[in-house]
CSV table of C-alpha atoms in Angstrom, one decimal:
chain,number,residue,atom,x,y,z
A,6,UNK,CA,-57.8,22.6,-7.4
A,7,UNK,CA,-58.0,20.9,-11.0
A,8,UNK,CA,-54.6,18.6,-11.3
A,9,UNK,CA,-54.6,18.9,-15.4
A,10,UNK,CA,-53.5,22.3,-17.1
A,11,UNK,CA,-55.8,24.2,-19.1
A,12,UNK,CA,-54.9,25.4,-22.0
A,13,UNK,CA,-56.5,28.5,-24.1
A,14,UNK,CA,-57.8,26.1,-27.0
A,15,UNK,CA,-59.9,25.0,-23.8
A,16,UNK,CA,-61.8,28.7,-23.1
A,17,UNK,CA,-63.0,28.4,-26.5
A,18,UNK,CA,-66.4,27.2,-25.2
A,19,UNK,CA,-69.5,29.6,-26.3
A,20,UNK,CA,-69.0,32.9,-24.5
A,21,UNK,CA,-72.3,34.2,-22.5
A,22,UNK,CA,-74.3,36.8,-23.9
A,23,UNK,CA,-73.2,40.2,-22.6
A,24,UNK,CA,-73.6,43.5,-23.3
A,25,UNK,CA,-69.8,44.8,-25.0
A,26,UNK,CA,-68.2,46.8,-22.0
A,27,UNK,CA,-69.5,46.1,-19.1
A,28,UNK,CA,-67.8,47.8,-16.6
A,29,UNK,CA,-65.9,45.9,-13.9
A,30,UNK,CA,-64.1,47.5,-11.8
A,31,UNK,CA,-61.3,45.5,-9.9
A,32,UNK,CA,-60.7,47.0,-6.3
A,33,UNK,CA,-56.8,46.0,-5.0
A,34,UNK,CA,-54.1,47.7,-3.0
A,35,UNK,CA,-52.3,46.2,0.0
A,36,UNK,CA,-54.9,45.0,3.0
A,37,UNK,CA,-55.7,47.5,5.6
A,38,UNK,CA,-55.7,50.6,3.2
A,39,UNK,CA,-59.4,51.0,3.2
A,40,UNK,CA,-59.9,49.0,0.4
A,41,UNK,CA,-63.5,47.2,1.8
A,42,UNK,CA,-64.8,50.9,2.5
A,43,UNK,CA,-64.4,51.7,-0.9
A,44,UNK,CA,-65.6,48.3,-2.3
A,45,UNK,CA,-68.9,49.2,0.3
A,46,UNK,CA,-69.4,52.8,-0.7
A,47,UNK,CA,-69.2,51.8,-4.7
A,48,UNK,CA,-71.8,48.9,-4.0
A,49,UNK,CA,-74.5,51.6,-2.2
A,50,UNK,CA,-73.7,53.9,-5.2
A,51,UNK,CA,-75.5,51.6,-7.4
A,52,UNK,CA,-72.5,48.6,-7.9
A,53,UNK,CA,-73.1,45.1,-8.0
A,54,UNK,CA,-71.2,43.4,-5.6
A,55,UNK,CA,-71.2,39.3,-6.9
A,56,UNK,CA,-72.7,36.9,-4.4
A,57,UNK,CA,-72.3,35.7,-1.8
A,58,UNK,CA,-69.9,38.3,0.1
A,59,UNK,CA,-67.3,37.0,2.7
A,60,UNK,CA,-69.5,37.8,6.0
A,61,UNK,CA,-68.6,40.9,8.3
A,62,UNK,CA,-66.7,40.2,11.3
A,63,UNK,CA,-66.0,41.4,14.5
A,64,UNK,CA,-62.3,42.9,13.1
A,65,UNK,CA,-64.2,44.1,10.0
A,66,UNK,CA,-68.3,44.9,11.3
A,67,UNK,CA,-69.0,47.3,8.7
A,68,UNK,CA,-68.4,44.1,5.9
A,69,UNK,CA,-65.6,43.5,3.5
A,70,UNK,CA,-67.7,43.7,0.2
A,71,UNK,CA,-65.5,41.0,-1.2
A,72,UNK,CA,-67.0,37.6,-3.3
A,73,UNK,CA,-66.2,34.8,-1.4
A,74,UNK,CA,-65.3,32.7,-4.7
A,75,UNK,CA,-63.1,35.3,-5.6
A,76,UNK,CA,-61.3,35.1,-2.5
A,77,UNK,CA,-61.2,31.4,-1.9
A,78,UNK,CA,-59.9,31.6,-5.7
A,79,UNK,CA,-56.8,34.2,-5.1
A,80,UNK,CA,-55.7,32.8,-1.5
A,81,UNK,CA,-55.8,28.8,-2.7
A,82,UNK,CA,-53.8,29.7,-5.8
A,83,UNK,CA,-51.6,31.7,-3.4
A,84,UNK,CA,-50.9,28.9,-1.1
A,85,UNK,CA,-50.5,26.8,-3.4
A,86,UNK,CA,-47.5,28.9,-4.5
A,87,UNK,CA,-47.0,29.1,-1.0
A,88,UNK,CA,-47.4,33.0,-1.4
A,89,UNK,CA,-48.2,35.8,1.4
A,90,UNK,CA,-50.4,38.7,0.4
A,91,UNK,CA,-47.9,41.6,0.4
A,92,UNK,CA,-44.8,39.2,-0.5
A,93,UNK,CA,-41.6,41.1,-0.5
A,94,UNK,CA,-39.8,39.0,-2.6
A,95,UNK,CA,-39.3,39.5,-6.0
A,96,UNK,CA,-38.6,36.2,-7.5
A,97,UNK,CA,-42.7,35.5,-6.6
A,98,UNK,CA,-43.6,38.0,-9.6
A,99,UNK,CA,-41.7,35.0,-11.9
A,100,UNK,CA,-43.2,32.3,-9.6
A,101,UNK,CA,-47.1,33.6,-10.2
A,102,UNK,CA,-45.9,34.2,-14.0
A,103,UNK,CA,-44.7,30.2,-14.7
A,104,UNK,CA,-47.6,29.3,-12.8
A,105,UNK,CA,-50.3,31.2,-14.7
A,106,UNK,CA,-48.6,29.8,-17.9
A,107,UNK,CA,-50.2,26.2,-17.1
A,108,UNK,CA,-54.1,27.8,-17.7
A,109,UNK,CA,-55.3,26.5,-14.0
A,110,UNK,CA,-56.1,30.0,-13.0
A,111,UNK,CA,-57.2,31.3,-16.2
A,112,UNK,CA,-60.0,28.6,-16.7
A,113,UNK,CA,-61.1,28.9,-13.3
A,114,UNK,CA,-61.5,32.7,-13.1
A,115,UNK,CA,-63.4,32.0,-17.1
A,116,UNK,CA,-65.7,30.3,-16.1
A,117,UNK,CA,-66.9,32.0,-12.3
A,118,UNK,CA,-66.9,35.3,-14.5
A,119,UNK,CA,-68.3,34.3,-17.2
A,120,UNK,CA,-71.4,32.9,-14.8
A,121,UNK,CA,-71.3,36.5,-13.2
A,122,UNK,CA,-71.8,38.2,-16.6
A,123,UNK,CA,-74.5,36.2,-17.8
A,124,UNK,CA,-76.7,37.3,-14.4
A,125,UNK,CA,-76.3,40.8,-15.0
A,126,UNK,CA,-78.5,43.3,-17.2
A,127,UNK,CA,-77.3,45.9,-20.1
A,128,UNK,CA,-76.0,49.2,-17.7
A,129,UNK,CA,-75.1,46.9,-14.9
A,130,UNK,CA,-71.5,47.6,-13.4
A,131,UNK,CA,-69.5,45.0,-11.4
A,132,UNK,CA,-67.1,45.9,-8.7
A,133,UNK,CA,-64.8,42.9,-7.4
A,134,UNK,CA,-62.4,43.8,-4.1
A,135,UNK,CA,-60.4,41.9,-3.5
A,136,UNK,CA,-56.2,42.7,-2.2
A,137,UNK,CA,-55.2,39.9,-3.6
A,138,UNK,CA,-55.7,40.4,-7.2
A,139,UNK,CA,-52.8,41.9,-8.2
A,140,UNK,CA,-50.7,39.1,-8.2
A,141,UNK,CA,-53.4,37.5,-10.8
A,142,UNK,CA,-53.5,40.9,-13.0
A,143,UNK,CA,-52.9,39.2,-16.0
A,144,UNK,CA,-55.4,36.3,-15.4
A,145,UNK,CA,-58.0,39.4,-14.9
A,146,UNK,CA,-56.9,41.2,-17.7
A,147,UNK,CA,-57.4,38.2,-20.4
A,148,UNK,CA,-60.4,37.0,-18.9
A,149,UNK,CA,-62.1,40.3,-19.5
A,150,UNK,CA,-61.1,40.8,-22.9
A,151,UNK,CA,-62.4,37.6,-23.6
A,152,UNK,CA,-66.0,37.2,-22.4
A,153,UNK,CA,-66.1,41.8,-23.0
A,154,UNK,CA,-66.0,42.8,-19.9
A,155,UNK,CA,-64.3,46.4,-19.5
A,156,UNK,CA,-62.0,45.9,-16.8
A,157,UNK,CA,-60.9,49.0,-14.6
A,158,UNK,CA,-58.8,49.2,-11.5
A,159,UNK,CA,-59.3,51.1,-8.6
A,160,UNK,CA,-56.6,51.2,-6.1
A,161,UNK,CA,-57.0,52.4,-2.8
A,162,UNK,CA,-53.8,53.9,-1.1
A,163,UNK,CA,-53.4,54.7,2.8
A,164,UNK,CA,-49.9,55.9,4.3
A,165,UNK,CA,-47.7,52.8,5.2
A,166,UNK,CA,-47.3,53.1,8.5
A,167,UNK,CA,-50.4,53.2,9.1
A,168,UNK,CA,-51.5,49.9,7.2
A,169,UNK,CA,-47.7,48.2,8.6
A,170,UNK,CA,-49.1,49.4,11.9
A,171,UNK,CA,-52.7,48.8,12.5
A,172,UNK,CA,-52.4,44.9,13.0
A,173,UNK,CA,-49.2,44.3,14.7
A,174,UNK,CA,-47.9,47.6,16.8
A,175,UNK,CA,-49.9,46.6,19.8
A,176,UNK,CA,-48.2,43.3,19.4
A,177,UNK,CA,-44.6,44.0,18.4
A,178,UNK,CA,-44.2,46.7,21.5
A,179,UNK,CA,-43.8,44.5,24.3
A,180,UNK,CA,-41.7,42.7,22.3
A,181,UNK,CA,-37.2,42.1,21.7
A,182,UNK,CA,-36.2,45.0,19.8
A,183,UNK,CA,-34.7,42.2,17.4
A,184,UNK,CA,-38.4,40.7,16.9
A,185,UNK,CA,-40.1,44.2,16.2
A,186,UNK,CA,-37.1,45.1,13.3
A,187,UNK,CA,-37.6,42.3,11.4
A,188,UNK,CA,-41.2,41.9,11.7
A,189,UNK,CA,-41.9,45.5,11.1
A,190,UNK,CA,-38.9,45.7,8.1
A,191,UNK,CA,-40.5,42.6,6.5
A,192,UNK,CA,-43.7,44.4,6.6
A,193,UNK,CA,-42.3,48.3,5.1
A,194,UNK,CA,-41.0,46.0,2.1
A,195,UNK,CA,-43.6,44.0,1.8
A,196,UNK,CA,-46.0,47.0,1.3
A,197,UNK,CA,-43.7,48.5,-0.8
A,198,UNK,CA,-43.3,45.5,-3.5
A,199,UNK,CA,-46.8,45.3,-3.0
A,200,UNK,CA,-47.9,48.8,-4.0
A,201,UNK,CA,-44.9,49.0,-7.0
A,202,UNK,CA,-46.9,45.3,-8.4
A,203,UNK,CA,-50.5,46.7,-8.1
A,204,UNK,CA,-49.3,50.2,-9.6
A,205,UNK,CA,-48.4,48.5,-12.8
A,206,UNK,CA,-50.9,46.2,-12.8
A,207,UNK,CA,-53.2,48.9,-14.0
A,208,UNK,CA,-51.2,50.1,-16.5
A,209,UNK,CA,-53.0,50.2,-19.8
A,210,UNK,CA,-56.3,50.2,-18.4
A,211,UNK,CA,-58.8,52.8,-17.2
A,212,UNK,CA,-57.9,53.2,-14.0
A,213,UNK,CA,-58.4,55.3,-10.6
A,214,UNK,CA,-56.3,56.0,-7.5
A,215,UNK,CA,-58.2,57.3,-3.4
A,216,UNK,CA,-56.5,57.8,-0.6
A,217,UNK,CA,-58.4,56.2,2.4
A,218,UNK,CA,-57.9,59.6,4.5
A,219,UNK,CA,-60.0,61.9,1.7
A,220,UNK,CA,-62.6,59.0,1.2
A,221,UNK,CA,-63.4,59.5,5.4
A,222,UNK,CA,-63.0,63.2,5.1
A,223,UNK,CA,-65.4,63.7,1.8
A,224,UNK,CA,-66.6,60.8,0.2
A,225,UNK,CA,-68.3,63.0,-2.6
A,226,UNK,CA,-65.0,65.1,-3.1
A,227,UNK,CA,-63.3,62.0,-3.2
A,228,UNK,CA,-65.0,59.9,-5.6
A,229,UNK,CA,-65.8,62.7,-8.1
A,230,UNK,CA,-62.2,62.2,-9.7
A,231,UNK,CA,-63.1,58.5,-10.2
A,232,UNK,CA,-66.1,58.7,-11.8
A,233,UNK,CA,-64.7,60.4,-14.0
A,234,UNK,CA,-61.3,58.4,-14.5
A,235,UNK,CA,-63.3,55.4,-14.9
A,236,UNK,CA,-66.3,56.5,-16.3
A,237,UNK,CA,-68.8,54.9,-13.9
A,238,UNK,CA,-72.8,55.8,-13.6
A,239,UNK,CA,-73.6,56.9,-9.6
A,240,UNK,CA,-77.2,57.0,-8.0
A,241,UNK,CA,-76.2,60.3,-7.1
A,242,UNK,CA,-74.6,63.6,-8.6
A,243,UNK,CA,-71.3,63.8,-6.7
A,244,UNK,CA,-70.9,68.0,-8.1
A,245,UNK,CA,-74.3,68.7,-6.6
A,246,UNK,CA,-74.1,72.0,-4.1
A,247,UNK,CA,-74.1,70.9,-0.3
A,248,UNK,CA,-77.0,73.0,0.0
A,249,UNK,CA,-78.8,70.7,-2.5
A,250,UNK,CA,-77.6,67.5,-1.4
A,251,UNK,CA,-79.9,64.4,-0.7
A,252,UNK,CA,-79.5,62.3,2.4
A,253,UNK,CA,-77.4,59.0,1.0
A,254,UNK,CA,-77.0,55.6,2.2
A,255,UNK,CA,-72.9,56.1,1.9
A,256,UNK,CA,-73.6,59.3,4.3
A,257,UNK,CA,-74.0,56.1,6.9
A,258,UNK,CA,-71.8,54.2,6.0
A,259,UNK,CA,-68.5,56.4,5.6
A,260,UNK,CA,-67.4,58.6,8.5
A,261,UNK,CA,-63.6,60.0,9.6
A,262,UNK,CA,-63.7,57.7,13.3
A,263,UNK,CA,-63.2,54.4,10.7
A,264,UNK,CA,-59.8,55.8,11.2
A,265,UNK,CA,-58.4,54.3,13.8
A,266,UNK,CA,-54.7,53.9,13.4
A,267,UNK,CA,-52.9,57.4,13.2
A,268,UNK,CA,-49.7,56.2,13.1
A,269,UNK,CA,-46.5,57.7,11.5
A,270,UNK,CA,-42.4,56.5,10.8
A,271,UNK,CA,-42.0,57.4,14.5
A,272,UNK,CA,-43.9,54.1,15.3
A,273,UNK,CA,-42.1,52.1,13.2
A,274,UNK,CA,-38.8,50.5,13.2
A,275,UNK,CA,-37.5,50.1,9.8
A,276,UNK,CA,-34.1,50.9,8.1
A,277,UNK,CA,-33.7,54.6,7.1
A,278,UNK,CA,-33.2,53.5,3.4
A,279,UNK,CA,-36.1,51.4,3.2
A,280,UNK,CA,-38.5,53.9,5.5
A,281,UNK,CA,-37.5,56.6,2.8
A,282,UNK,CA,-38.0,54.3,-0.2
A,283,UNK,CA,-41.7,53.6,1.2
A,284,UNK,CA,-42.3,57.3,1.7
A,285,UNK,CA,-41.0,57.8,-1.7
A,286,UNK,CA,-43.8,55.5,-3.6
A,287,UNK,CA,-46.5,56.9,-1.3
A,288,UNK,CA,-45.8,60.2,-2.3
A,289,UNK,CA,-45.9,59.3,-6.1
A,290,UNK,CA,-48.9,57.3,-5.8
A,291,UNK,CA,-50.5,60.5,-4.6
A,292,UNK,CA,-49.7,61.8,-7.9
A,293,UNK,CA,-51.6,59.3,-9.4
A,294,UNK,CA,-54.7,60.5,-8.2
A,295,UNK,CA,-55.4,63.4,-10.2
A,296,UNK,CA,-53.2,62.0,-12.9
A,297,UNK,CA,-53.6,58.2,-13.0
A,298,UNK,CA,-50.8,57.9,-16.4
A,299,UNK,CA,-48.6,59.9,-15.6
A,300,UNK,CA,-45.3,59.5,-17.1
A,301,UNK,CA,-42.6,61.3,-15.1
A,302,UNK,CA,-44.3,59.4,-12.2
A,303,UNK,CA,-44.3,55.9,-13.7
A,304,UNK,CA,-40.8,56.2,-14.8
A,305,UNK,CA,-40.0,57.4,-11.3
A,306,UNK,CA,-41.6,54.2,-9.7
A,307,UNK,CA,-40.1,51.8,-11.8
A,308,UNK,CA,-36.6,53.5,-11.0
A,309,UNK,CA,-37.4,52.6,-7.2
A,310,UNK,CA,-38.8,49.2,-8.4
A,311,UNK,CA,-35.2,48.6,-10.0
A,312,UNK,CA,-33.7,49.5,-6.9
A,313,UNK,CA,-36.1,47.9,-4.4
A,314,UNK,CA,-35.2,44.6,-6.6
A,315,UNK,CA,-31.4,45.0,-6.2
A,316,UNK,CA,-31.5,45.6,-2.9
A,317,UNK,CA,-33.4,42.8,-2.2
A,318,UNK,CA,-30.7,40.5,-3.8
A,319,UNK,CA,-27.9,42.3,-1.6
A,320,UNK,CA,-29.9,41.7,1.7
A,321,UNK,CA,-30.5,37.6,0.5
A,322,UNK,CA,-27.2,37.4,-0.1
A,323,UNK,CA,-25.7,39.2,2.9
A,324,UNK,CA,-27.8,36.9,4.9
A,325,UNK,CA,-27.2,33.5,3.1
A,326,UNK,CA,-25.4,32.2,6.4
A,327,UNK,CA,-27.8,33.1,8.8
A,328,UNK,CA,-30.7,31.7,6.1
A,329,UNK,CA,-28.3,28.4,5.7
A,330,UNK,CA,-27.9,28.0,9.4
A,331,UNK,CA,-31.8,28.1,10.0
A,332,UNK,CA,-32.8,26.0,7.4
A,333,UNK,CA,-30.3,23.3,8.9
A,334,UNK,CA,-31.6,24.0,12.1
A,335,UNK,CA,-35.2,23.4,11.4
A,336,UNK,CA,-34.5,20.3,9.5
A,337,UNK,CA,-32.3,18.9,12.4
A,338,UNK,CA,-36.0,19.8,14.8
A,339,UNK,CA,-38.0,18.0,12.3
A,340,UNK,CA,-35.6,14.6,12.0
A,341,UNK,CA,-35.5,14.5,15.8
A,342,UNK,CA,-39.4,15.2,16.0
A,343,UNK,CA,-39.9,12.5,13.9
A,344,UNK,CA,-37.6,10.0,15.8
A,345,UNK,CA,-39.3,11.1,19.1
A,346,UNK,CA,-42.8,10.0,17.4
A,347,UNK,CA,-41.5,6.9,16.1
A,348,UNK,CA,-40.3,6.0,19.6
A,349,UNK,CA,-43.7,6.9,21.6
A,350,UNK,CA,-45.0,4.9,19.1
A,351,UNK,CA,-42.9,1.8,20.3
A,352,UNK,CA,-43.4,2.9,23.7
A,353,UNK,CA,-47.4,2.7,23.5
A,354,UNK,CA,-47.7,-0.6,21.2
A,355,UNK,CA,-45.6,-2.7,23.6
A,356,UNK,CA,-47.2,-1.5,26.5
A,357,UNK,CA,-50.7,-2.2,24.7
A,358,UNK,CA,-49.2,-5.6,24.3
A,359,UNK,CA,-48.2,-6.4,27.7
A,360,UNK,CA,-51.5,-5.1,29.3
A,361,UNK,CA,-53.9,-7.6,27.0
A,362,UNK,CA,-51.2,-10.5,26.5
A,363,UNK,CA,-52.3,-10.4,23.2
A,364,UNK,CA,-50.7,-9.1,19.8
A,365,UNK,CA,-51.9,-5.7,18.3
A,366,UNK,CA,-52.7,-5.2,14.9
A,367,UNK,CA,-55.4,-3.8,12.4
A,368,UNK,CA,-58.2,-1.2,13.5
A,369,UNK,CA,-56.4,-1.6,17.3
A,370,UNK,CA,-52.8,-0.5,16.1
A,371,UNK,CA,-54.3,2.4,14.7
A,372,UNK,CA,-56.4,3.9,16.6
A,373,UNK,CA,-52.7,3.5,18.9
A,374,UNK,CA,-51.0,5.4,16.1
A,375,UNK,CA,-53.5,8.3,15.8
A,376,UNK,CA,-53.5,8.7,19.6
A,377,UNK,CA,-49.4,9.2,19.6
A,378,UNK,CA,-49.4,11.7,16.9
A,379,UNK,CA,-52.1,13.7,18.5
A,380,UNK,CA,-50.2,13.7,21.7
A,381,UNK,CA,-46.6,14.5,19.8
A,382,UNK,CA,-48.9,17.2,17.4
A,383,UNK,CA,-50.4,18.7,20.7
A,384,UNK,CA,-47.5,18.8,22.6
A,385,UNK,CA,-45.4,21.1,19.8
């Protein structure tokens, strides 16, 4: 990651020779939520996908559709910030927002795109998927405006406890009730502050709400709202009769058994509050898909947004003991880890020193030190 700031008197550089408007279209939403299905079918309607892709893998064989710079760019930045994906915490809004402010990200994400754009051809649309670009909305946003690229967001939305479900249910049900309510809570909120932050990301913008259940059922029915919400060009007319259909790639590509977890609140242990809160912003998201500006809606989701924030602050600080004692705790395990290490090492020189009846030093001494700290790292 560049160590010096860069400032916008830096993007000043020639900008590439594009035509005005070309459409990208930005594909977010919390992971899990069908997101890489709708990046895929966009890419066989005709999309260009930027290369190279992050390979398919045996949790995702169908492919993710997602550049691989673009996610090596959004997770570094993110661990850097020491981020999660779908962070529940507020205050990481304000960390992203100071962080932004130096130019690091901005003249990183200038100059990939602006390579991107030069490549591409006048009626050439771009879709990016990635689920972590939310937290970088603003970084898109000015990017776009600046080298003319027509950014639009598409957001793809699936029931929360289904996405809080499909990774870790298997995992969390053989384990202490205790684990499973946290773990599972931590994951309600985190999709919650997560679909609130990529909601208003898109504000202002063209942009284009699917629910990952009508995408399986009907691609066609499901994809003819956004086409026309964000004013893309398909290789195929989406209104045609069924009668008059043509065979198309997506036709192999999409079908309903890509649902695999079926899960509802029943299967997941969360507060009631916070349970009804997340069934609250699903709902209204659905709203959003016929109606992607609605104002009765956004109002109603930044009331929740407000009151998803304060509750936050009353669980941190109805827990600052329990976070106080922890935190002392771990630093205590990681003084008397250290000492233990500093000891072996002792331990191993001398003995190194009685065994050769000579004195250890130099290349010797360390290859002794690197031994002890793989044995101390491998043992924990």
């Amino acid at each position: 990651m560049p160590t010096s700031p860069v400032q916008p008197d830096a993007l000043s550089h020639a900008q590439p020779d594009t035509q005005p408007g070309t459409p990208l279209v930005l594909v977010s939403g919390s992971g899990r939520s069908g997101t890489s299905s709708l990046a895929g079918t966009l890419k066989r309607l005709g999309l260009h996908v930027p290369q190279p892709e992050v390979e398919a893998s045996e949790t995702n064989p169908r492919g993710f559709y997602e550049p691989q710079w673009v996610i090596d760019f959004h997770k570094r930045h993110l661990k850097e910030l020491a981020l999660f994906n779908i962070d529940s915490r507020p205050a990481a809004v304000d960390i992203v927002a100071r962080y932004v402010e130096t130019g690091v990200p901005t003249g990183e994400l200038h100059e990939w795109l602006a390579g991107q754009l030069a490549e591409r051809q006048p009626g050439d649309q771009v879709v990016v998927k990635d689920p972590h670009a939310f937290w970088f909305a603003q970084v898109w946003e000015v990017v776009s405006a600046e080298l003319g690229a027509d950014l639009r967001w598409l957001t793809a939305l699936r029931h929360p406890a289904e996405v809080v479900g499909s990774r870790d249910i298997a995992y969390l049900s053989s384990q202490p009730d205790e684990l499973r309510l946290t773990k599972e809570t931590s994951n309600v909120a985190g999709w919650v502050h997560a679909a609130l932050l990529t909601e208003q990301a898109g504000r202002g913008s063209k942009r284009a709400f699917v629910k990952y259940v009508d995408l399986l059922a009907d691609w066609r029915a499901a994809l003819a709202p956004v086409q026309q919400q964000l004013e893309l060009a398909f290789d195929t007319d989406l209104s045609a009769p069924a009668s008059e259909r043509e065979h198309h790639p997506v036709d192999d590509f999409i079908e309903p058994s890509m649902r695999k977890s079926q899960l509802t609140w029943d299967d997941v242990r969360t507060p009631d509050w916070l349970r009804d809160m997340a069934e609250e912003v699903w709902q209204l998201l659905g709203v959003l898909t016929t109606t992607p500006h609605d104002p009765d809606t956004l109002a109603a989701l930044d009331t929740i947004h407000a009151d998803y924030n304060a509750r936050y602050a009353d669980a941190v600080a109805l827990t600052f003991d329990h976070t106080k004692a922890e935190s002392t705790l771990a630093a205590r395990q990681a003084r008397e880890a250290q000492r233990a290490t500093v000891q072996q090492l002792r331990r191993d020189l001398e003995q190194a020193r009685r065994g050769q009846q000579a004195v250890v030093g130099g290349r010797e001494a360390a290859a002794i030190l690197r031994r002890a700290v793989v044995r101390r790292v491998t043992r924990r």
